[in-house]
């Protein structure tokens, strides 16, 4: 998440620098519109991360309940019930892993889209000095 915030900050800074170097762009709203789109994408990603975190808490709660059931079944030695609970546990773990992979893919896709949009505007964020470097 911090990486996306850093990218947005870099893009905002670079867009400002581009406007100062190219005053003819001041009349166009292209860069501002793209900034708005990037901010919207970032906000959407933040919301998805909140939802993902809520699902993680739910998964963790389910896992704790299942672990308790597993321990109880071990005590009572009920193999059929034990197998059923283990199957449910691994199903939840698989769902959790898939959700994490999906979220990571969305993070990566947003980062790639940021770079693509920025490069289309003639700004190479990977070869531009960082704000901290400029302050030194």
Coordinates of N, CA and C in Angstrom, one line a residue:
X1 N 0.8 -1.2 0.0 CA 0.0 0.0 0.0 C 0.9 1.2 0.0
X2 N 2.0 1.2 0.8 CA 2.9 2.4 0.8 C 3.5 2.6 -0.5
X3 N 3.7 1.5 -1.3 CA 4.3 1.6 -2.6 C 3.4 2.4 -3.5
X4 N 2.1 2.1 -3.5 CA 1.1 2.8 -4.3 C 1.1 4.3 -3.9
X5 N 1.1 4.6 -2.6 CA 1.1 6.0 -2.2 C 2.3 6.7 -2.7
X6 N 3.5 6.0 -2.6 CA 4.7 6.6 -3.1 C 4.7 6.9 -4.6
X7 N 4.1 6.0 -5.3 CA 4.0 6.2 -6.8 C 3.1 7.3 -7.1
X8 N 1.9 7.5 -6.4 CA 1.0 8.6 -6.6 C 1.7 9.9 -6.3
X9 N 2.5 9.9 -5.2 CA 3.2 11.1 -4.8 C 4.2 11.5 -5.9
X10 N 4.9 10.5 -6.4 CA 5.9 10.7 -7.5 C 5.2 11.2 -8.7
X11 N 4.1 10.6 -9.0 CA 3.4 11.1 -10.2 C 2.9 12.5 -10.1
X12 N 2.4 12.9 -8.9 CA 2.0 14.2 -8.7 C 3.1 15.2 -8.8
X13 N 4.3 14.9 -8.2 CA 5.4 15.7 -8.3 C 5.9 15.9 -9.8
X14 N 6.0 14.7 -10.5 CA 6.5 14.8 -11.8 C 5.5 15.5 -12.8
X15 N 4.2 15.4 -12.5 CA 3.3 16.1 -13.3 C 3.4 17.6 -13.1
X16 N 3.7 18.0 -11.9 CA 3.9 19.4 -11.6 C 5.2 19.9 -12.3
X17 N 6.2 19.1 -12.3 CA 7.5 19.5 -13.0 C 7.2 19.6 -14.5
X18 N 6.4 18.7 -15.0 CA 6.1 18.7 -16.4 C 5.4 20.0 -16.8
X19 N 4.4 20.3 -15.9 CA 3.7 21.6 -16.2 C 4.6 22.8 -16.2
X20 N 5.6 22.8 -15.3 CA 6.5 24.0 -15.3 C 7.4 24.0 -16.5
X21 N 7.8 22.8 -16.9 CA 8.7 22.7 -18.1 C 7.9 23.0 -19.4
X22 N 6.6 22.6 -19.4 CA 5.8 22.8 -20.6 C 4.6 23.6 -20.3
X23 N 4.7 24.9 -20.3 CA 3.5 25.7 -19.9 C 2.3 25.5 -20.8
X24 N 2.5 25.0 -22.0 CA 1.3 24.8 -22.9 C 0.4 23.7 -22.4
X25 N 0.9 22.9 -21.5 CA 0.1 21.9 -20.9 C -0.8 22.4 -19.8
X26 N -0.5 23.6 -19.3 CA -1.4 24.2 -18.3 C -2.8 24.4 -18.7
X27 N -3.0 24.6 -20.0 CA -4.3 24.8 -20.5 C -5.1 23.5 -20.7
X28 N -4.4 22.4 -20.7 CA -5.1 21.1 -20.8 C -5.3 20.5 -19.4
X29 N -6.3 19.7 -19.3 CA -6.6 19.1 -18.0 C -6.2 17.6 -18.1
X30 N -5.4 17.2 -19.0 CA -5.0 15.8 -19.2 C -4.3 15.3 -18.0
X31 N -3.3 16.0 -17.5 CA -2.5 15.4 -16.4 C -3.4 15.4 -15.1
X32 N -4.2 16.4 -14.9 CA -5.0 16.5 -13.7 C -6.0 15.3 -13.8
X33 N -6.6 15.1 -15.0 CA -7.6 14.0 -15.1 C -6.9 12.7 -14.8
X34 N -5.7 12.5 -15.3 CA -5.0 11.2 -15.1 C -4.7 11.1 -13.6
X35 N -4.3 12.2 -12.9 CA -4.1 12.2 -11.5 C -5.3 11.7 -10.8
X36 N -6.5 12.3 -11.2 CA -7.7 11.9 -10.6 C -8.0 10.4 -10.8
X37 N -7.7 10.0 -12.0 CA -8.0 8.5 -12.2 C -7.1 7.7 -11.4
X38 N -5.8 8.1 -11.2 CA -4.9 7.3 -10.4 C -5.3 7.4 -8.9
X39 N -5.8 8.5 -8.5 CA -6.3 8.6 -7.1 C -7.5 7.7 -6.9
X40 N -8.4 7.7 -7.9 CA -9.6 6.9 -7.8 C -9.2 5.4 -7.7
X41 N -8.2 5.0 -8.6 CA -7.8 3.6 -8.6 C -7.1 3.3 -7.3
X42 N -6.4 4.2 -6.7 CA -5.7 3.9 -5.4 C -6.8 3.8 -4.3
X43 N -7.8 4.7 -4.3 CA -8.9 4.6 -3.3 C -9.6 3.3 -3.5
X44 N -9.9 2.8 -4.7 CA -10.5 1.6 -4.9 C -9.7 0.4 -4.4
X45 N -8.4 0.5 -4.6 CA -7.5 -0.5 -4.1 C -7.5 -0.5 -2.6
X46 N -7.5 0.7 -2.0 CA -7.5 0.7 -0.5 C -8.8 0.1 0.0
X47 N -9.9 0.3 -0.6 CA -11.2 -0.3 -0.2 C -11.2 -1.8 -0.4
X48 N -10.6 -2.3 -1.5 CA -10.5 -3.7 -1.7 C -9.6 -4.3 -0.6
X49 N -8.5 -3.6 -0.2 CA -7.6 -4.1 0.8 C -8.4 -4.1 2.2
X50 N -9.2 -3.2 2.5 CA -10.0 -3.2 3.7 C -10.9 -4.4 3.7
X51 N -11.6 -4.6 2.6 CA -12.5 -5.8 2.4 C -11.7 -7.1 2.6
X52 N -10.5 -7.1 2.0 CA -9.6 -8.3 2.1 C -9.2 -8.5 3.6
X53 N -8.9 -7.4 4.3 CA -8.5 -7.6 5.7 C -9.7 -8.1 6.5
X54 N -10.9 -7.6 6.2 CA -12.1 -8.1 6.9 C -12.3 -9.6 6.6
X55 N -12.1 -10.0 5.4 CA -12.2 -11.4 5.1 C -11.1 -12.2 5.8
X56 N -9.9 -11.7 5.9 CA -8.8 -12.4 6.6 C -9.2 -12.6 8.0
X57 N -9.8 -11.6 8.7 CA -10.2 -11.8 10.1 C -11.2 -12.9 10.2
X58 N -12.2 -12.9 9.2 CA -13.2 -13.9 9.2 C -12.6 -15.3 9.0
X59 N -11.6 -15.4 8.1 CA -10.9 -16.7 7.8 C -10.2 -17.1 9.1
X60 N -9.5 -16.2 9.7 CA -8.7 -16.5 10.9 C -9.7 -17.0 12.0
X61 N -10.8 -16.4 12.1 CA -11.8 -16.8 13.1 C -12.3 -18.2 12.8
X62 N -12.6 -18.5 11.5 CA -13.1 -19.8 11.1 C -12.0 -20.9 11.4
X63 N -10.7 -20.5 11.1 CA -9.6 -21.4 11.3 C -9.5 -21.8 12.8
X64 N -9.6 -20.8 13.7 CA -9.5 -21.0 15.1 C -10.6 -21.9 15.6
X65 N -11.8 -21.7 15.1 CA -12.9 -22.6 15.4 C -12.7 -24.0 15.0
X66 N -12.2 -24.2 13.8 CA -11.9 -25.5 13.2 C -10.7 -26.2 14.0
X67 N -9.7 -25.4 14.3 CA -8.6 -26.0 15.1 C -9.1 -26.5 16.5
X68 N -10.1 -25.8 17.1 CA -10.7 -26.2 18.3 C -11.4 -27.5 18.1
X69 N -12.2 -27.6 17.0 CA -12.9 -28.8 16.7 C -12.0 -30.0 16.4
X70 N -10.9 -29.7 15.7 CA -9.9 -30.8 15.5 C -9.4 -31.3 16.8
X71 N -9.0 -30.4 17.7 CA -8.5 -30.9 19.0 C -9.5 -31.7 19.7
X72 N -10.8 -31.3 19.7 CA -11.8 -32.0 20.4 C -12.0 -33.4 19.7
X73 N -11.9 -33.4 18.4 CA -12.1 -34.7 17.7 C -11.0 -35.7 18.0
X74 N -9.8 -35.1 18.1 CA -8.6 -35.9 18.4 C -8.8 -36.6 19.8
X75 N -9.4 -35.8 20.7 CA -9.7 -36.4 22.0 C -10.7 -37.5 22.0
X76 N -11.7 -37.3 21.2 CA -12.8 -38.3 21.1 C -12.5 -39.4 20.0
X77 N -11.5 -39.2 19.2 CA -11.0 -40.1 18.2 C -12.2 -40.5 17.2
X78 N -12.9 -39.5 16.7 CA -13.9 -39.6 15.7 C -13.3 -39.3 14.3
X79 N -12.9 -40.4 13.7 CA -12.1 -40.2 12.4 C -13.0 -39.6 11.3
X80 N -14.2 -40.0 11.1 CA -15.1 -39.5 10.0 C -15.3 -38.0 10.2
X81 N -15.6 -37.6 11.4 CA -15.8 -36.2 11.7 C -14.5 -35.4 11.6
X82 N -13.4 -36.0 12.0 CA -12.1 -35.4 11.9 C -11.8 -35.2 10.5
X83 N -12.0 -36.1 9.6 CA -11.7 -35.9 8.2 C -12.5 -34.8 7.6
X84 N -13.8 -34.7 8.0 CA -14.7 -33.7 7.5 C -14.2 -32.3 7.9
X85 N -13.8 -32.1 9.1 CA -13.4 -30.8 9.6 C -12.0 -30.5 9.0
X86 N -11.1 -31.5 8.8 CA -9.9 -31.2 8.1 C -10.1 -30.7 6.7
X87 N -11.1 -31.4 6.0 CA -11.4 -31.0 4.6 C -11.9 -29.5 4.6
X88 N -12.7 -29.2 5.5 CA -13.3 -27.8 5.6 C -12.1 -26.8 5.9
X89 N -11.2 -27.2 6.8 CA -10.1 -26.4 7.1 C -9.2 -26.1 5.8
X90 N -8.9 -27.1 5.1 CA -8.1 -26.9 3.9 C -8.8 -26.1 2.8
X91 N -10.1 -26.3 2.7 CA -10.9 -25.5 1.8 C -10.9 -24.0 2.1
X92 N -11.0 -23.7 3.4 CA -10.9 -22.3 3.9 C -9.5 -21.8 3.6
X93 N -8.4 -22.6 3.9 CA -7.1 -22.1 3.6 C -6.9 -21.9 2.1
X94 N -7.4 -22.7 1.3 CA -7.3 -22.5 -0.2 C -8.0 -21.2 -0.6
X95 N -9.2 -20.9 -0.1 CA -9.9 -19.7 -0.4 C -9.1 -18.5 0.1
X96 N -8.5 -18.6 1.2 CA -7.7 -17.5 1.8 C -6.5 -17.3 0.9
X97 N -5.8 -18.3 0.4 CA -4.6 -18.2 -0.4 C -5.0 -17.6 -1.8
X98 N -6.1 -18.0 -2.3 CA -6.6 -17.5 -3.6 C -6.9 -16.0 -3.5
X99 N -7.5 -15.6 -2.4 CA -7.8 -14.2 -2.1 C -6.5 -13.3 -2.1
X100 N -5.5 -13.8 -1.4 CA -4.3 -13.1 -1.3 C -3.6 -13.0 -2.6
X101 N -3.6 -14.1 -3.4 CA -3.1 -14.0 -4.8 C -3.8 -13.0 -5.6
X102 N -5.1 -12.9 -5.5 CA -5.9 -12.0 -6.3 C -5.6 -10.6 -5.9
X103 N -5.5 -10.3 -4.6 CA -5.1 -9.0 -4.1 C -3.8 -8.6 -4.6
X104 N -2.8 -9.5 -4.5 CA -1.5 -9.2 -5.0 C -1.5 -8.9 -6.5
X105 N -2.3 -9.6 -7.2 CA -2.4 -9.3 -8.7 C -3.0 -7.9 -8.9
X106 N -4.0 -7.5 -8.1 CA -4.5 -6.2 -8.3 C -3.5 -5.1 -7.9
X107 N -2.7 -5.3 -6.9 CA -1.7 -4.4 -6.5 C -0.7 -4.3 -7.7
X108 N -0.3 -5.4 -8.2 CA 0.7 -5.4 -9.3 C 0.1 -4.8 -10.6
X109 N -1.1 -5.0 -10.9 CA -1.8 -4.5 -12.1 C -1.9 -2.9 -11.9
X110 N -2.2 -2.4 -10.8 CA -2.3 -1.0 -10.6 C -0.9 -0.4 -10.8
X111 N 0.1 -1.0 -10.2 CA 1.4 -0.5 -10.3 C 1.9 -0.4 -11.8
X112 N 1.6 -1.5 -12.5 CA 1.9 -1.5 -14.0 C 1.1 -0.4 -14.7
X113 N -0.1 -0.3 -14.4 CA -1.0 0.7 -15.0 C -0.4 2.1 -14.8
X114 N 0.0 2.4 -13.5 CA 0.6 3.7 -13.2 C 1.8 4.0 -14.1
X115 N 2.7 3.0 -14.2 CA 3.9 3.2 -15.0 C 3.5 3.4 -16.5
X116 N 2.6 2.6 -17.0 CA 2.1 2.8 -18.4 C 1.6 4.1 -18.6
X117 N 0.7 4.6 -17.8 CA 0.1 5.9 -17.9 C 1.2 7.0 -17.9
X118 N 2.1 6.9 -16.9 CA 3.1 7.8 -16.7 C 4.0 7.9 -18.0
X119 N 4.4 6.7 -18.4 CA 5.3 6.7 -19.6 C 4.6 7.2 -20.9
X120 N 3.3 7.1 -21.0 CA 2.6 7.6 -22.1 C 2.6 9.1 -22.1
X121 N 2.8 9.7 -20.9 CA 2.8 11.2 -20.7 C 4.3 11.7 -20.9
X122 N 5.2 10.8 -21.2 CA 6.6 11.2 -21.4 C 7.4 11.3 -20.1
X123 N 6.8 10.7 -19.1 CA 7.5 10.8 -17.8 C 8.0 9.4 -17.4
X124 N 9.2 9.2 -17.2 CA 9.8 7.9 -16.9 C 10.0 7.9 -15.4
X125 N 9.1 7.3 -14.6 CA 9.2 7.4 -13.1 C 10.4 6.5 -12.6
X126 N 10.8 5.6 -13.4 CA 12.0 4.8 -12.9 C 13.3 5.5 -13.1
X127 N 13.4 6.4 -14.0 CA 14.6 7.1 -14.3 C 14.6 8.6 -13.8
X128 N 13.5 9.0 -13.2 CA 13.4 10.4 -12.7 C 13.9 10.3 -11.3
X129 N 14.6 11.4 -10.8 CA 15.0 11.4 -9.4 C 13.9 11.5 -8.5
X130 N 14.1 10.8 -7.4 CA 13.0 10.8 -6.3 C 12.9 12.1 -5.6
X131 N 11.8 12.4 -5.0 CA 11.7 13.7 -4.3 C 12.8 13.9 -3.2
X132 N 13.1 12.8 -2.5 CA 14.1 12.9 -1.5 C 15.5 13.3 -2.1
X133 N 15.8 12.7 -3.3 CA 17.0 13.0 -3.9 C 17.1 14.5 -4.4
X134 N 15.9 15.0 -4.8 CA 15.9 16.4 -5.2 C 16.1 17.4 -4.1
X135 N 15.6 17.0 -2.9 CA 15.8 17.8 -1.7 C 17.2 17.9 -1.2
X136 N 18.0 16.9 -1.6 CA 19.4 16.9 -1.1 C 20.2 17.8 -1.9

